[in-house]
PDB file of C-alpha atoms in Angstrom:
ATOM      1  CA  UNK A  17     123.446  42.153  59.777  1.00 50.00           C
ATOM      2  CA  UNK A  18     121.245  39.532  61.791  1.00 51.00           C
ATOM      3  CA  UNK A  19     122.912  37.381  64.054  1.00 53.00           C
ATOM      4  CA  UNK A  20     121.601  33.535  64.717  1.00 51.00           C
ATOM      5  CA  UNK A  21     121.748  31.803  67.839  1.00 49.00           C
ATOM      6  CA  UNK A  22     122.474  28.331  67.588  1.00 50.00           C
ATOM      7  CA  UNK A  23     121.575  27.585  71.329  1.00 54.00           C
ATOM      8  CA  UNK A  24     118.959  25.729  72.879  1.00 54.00           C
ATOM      9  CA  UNK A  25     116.485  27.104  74.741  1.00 56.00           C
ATOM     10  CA  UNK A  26     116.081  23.814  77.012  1.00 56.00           C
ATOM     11  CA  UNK A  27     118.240  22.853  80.338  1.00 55.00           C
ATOM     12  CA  UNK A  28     121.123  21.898  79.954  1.00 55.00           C
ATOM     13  CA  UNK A  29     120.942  18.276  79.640  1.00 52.00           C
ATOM     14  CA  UNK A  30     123.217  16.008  82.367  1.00 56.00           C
ATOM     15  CA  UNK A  31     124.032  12.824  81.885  1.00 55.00           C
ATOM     16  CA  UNK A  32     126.973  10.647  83.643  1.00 59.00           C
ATOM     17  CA  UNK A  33     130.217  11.912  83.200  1.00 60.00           C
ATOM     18  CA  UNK A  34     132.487   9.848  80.090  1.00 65.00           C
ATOM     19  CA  UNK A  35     135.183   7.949  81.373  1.00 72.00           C
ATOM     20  CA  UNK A  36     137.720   6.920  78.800  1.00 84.00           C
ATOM     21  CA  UNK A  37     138.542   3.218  78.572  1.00 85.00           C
ATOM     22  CA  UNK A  38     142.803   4.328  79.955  1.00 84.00           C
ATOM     23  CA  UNK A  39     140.813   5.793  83.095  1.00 85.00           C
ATOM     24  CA  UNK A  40     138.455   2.173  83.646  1.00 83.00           C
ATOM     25  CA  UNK A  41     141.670   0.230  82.834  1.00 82.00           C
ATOM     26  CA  UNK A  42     143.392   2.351  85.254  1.00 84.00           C
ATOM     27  CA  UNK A  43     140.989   1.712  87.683  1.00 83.00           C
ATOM     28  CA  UNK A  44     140.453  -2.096  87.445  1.00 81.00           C
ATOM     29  CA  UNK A  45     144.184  -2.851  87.347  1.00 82.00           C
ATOM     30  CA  UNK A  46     144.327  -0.796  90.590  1.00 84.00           C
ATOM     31  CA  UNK A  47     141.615  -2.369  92.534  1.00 82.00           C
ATOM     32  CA  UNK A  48     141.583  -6.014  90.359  1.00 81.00           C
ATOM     33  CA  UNK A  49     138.098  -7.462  89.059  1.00 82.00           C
ATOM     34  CA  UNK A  50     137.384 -11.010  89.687  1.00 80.00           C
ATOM     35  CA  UNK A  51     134.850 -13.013  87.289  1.00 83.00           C
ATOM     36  CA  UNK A  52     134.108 -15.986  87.869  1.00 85.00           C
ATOM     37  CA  UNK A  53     131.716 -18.842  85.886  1.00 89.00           C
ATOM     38  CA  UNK A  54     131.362 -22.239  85.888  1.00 89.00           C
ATOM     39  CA  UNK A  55     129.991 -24.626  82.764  1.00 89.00           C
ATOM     40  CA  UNK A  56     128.246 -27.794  83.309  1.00 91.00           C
ATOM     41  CA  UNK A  57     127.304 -30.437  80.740  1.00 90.00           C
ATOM     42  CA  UNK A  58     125.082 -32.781  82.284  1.00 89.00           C
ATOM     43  CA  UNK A  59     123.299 -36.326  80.046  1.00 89.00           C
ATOM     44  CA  UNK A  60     120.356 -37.658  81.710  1.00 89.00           C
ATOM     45  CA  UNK A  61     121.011 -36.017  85.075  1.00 86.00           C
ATOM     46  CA  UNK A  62     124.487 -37.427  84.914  1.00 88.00           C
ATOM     47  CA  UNK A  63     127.547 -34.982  84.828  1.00 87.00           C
ATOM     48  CA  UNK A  64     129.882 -34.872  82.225  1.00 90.00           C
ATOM     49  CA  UNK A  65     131.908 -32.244  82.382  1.00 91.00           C
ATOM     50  CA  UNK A  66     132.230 -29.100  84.605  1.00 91.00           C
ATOM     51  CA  UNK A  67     134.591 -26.274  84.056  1.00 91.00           C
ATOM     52  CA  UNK A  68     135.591 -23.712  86.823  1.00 90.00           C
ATOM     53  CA  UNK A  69     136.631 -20.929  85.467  1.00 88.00           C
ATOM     54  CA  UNK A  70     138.488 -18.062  87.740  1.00 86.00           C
ATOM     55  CA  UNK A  71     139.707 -14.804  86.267  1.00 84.00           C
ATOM     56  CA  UNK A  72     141.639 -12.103  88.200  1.00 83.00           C
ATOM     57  CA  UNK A  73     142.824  -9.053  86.206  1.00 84.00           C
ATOM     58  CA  UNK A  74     145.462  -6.673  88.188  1.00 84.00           C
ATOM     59  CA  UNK A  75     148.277  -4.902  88.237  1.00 84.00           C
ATOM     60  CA  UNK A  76     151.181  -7.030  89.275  1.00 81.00           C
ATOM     61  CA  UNK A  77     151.382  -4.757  92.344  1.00 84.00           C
ATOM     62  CA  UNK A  78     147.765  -5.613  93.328  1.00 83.00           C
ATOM     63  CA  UNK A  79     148.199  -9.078  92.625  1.00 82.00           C
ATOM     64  CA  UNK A  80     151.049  -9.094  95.109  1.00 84.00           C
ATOM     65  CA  UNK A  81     149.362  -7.573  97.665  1.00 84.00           C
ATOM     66  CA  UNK A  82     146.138 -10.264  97.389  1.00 80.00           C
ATOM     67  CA  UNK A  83     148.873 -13.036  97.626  1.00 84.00           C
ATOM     68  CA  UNK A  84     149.415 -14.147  93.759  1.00 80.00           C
ATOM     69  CA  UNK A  85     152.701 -14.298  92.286  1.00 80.00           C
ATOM     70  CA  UNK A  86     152.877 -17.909  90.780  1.00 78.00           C
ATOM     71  CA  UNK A  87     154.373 -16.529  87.576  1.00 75.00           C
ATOM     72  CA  UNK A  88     157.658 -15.798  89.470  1.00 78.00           C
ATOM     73  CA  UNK A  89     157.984 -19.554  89.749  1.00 76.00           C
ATOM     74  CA  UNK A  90     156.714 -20.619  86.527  1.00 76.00           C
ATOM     75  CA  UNK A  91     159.843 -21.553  84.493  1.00 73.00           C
ATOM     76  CA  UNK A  92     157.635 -20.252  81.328  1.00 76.00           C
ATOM     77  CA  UNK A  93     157.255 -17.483  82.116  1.00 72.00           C
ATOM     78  CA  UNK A  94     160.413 -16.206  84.546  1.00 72.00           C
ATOM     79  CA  UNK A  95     163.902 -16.705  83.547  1.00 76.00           C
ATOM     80  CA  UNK A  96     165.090 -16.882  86.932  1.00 75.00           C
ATOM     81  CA  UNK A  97     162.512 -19.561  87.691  1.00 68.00           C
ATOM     82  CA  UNK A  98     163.554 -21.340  84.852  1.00 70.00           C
ATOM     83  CA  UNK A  99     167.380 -21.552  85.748  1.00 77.00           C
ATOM     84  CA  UNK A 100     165.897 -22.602  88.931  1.00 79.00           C
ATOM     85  CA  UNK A 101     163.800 -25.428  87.745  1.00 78.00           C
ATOM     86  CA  UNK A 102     166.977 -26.261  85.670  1.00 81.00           C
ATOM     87  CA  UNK A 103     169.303 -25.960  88.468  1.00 85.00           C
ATOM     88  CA  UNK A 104     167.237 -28.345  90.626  1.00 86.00           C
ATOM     89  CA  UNK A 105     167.008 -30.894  87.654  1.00 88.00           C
ATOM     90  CA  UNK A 106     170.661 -30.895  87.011  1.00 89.00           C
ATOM     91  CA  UNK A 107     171.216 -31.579  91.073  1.00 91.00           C
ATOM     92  CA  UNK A 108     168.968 -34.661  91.297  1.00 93.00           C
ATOM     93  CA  UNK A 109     170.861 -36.010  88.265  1.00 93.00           C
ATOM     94  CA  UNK A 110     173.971 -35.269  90.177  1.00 95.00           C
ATOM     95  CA  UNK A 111     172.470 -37.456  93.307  1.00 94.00           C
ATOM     96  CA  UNK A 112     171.113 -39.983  90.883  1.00 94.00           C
ATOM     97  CA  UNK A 113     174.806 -40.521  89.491  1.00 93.00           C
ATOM     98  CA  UNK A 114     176.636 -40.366  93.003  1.00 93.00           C
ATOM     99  CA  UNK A 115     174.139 -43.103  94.225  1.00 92.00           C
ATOM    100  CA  UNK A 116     174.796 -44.992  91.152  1.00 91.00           C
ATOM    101  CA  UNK A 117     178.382 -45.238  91.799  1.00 90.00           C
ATOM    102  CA  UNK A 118     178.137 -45.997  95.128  1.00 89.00           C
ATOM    103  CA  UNK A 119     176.030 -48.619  94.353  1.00 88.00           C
ATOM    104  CA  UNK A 120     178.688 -49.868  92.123  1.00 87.00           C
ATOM    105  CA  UNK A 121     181.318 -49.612  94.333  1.00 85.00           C
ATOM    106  CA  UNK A 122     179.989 -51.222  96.649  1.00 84.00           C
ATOM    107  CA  UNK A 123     178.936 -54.446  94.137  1.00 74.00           C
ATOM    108  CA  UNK A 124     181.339 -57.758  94.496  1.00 74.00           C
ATOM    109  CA  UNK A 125     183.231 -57.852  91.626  1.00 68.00           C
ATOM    110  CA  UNK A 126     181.830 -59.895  88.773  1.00 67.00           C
ATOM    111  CA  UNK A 127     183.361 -63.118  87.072  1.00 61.00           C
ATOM    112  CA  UNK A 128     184.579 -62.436  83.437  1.00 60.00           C
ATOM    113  CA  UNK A 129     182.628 -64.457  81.002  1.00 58.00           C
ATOM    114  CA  UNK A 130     185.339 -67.712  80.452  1.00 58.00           C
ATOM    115  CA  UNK A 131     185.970 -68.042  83.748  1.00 59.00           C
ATOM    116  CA  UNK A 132     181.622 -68.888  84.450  1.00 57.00           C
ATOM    117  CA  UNK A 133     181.823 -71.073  81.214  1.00 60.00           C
ATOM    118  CA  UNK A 134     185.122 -73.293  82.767  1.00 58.00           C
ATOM    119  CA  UNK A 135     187.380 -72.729  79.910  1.00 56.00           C
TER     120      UNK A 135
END
């Protein structure tokens, strides 16, 4: 019986290593990426619009560490910020009301209705 082998005869051929997309996720959430753009939409050298756009992708960990943590104190998207945000609401209506009645209290005392007409 003949064997066959299947085998080049060349080098072997190198190329770059593959990195799976878990292992360049990995890696960007650990470090962040930062892209940034802006659009302009200028008429007859006059400007219409411009958008800034600013996007940082992280891990929440990295993003603390670079300063960011705005969605702890976004009442969409924390429910401790929100029974913050409702907290603080409910305790300037509470002022609101106490000023109010001191306010009234305060007042002179208005004439009832037949005694300003004289009857």
């Amino acid at each position: 019986m003949t064997s066959v082998d299947f085998r080049h005869d060349g080098a072997p051929v190198h190329g770059t290593s593959t990195t799976n997309l878990a292992d360049i996720l990995e890696r960007v959430l650990d470090k962040g990426i930062v892209i940034a753009g802006d659009i302009k939409i200028d008429l007859l050298d006059i400007e219409l619009l411009t958008i800034r756009l600013r996007l940082f992708v992280a891990s929440v960990e990295t993003a603390k560490k670079a300063g960011i943590d705005w969605w702890e104190t976004d009442p969409a998207l924390s429910s401790r910020a929100a029974r913050t945000a409702l907290q603080d609401e409910n305790d300037e209506l509470r002022a609101r009301l106490e000023a109010l009645e001191s306010s009234l209290e305060q007042a002179p005392p208005s004439t009832p209705a037949k005694e300003r007409r004289g009857t």
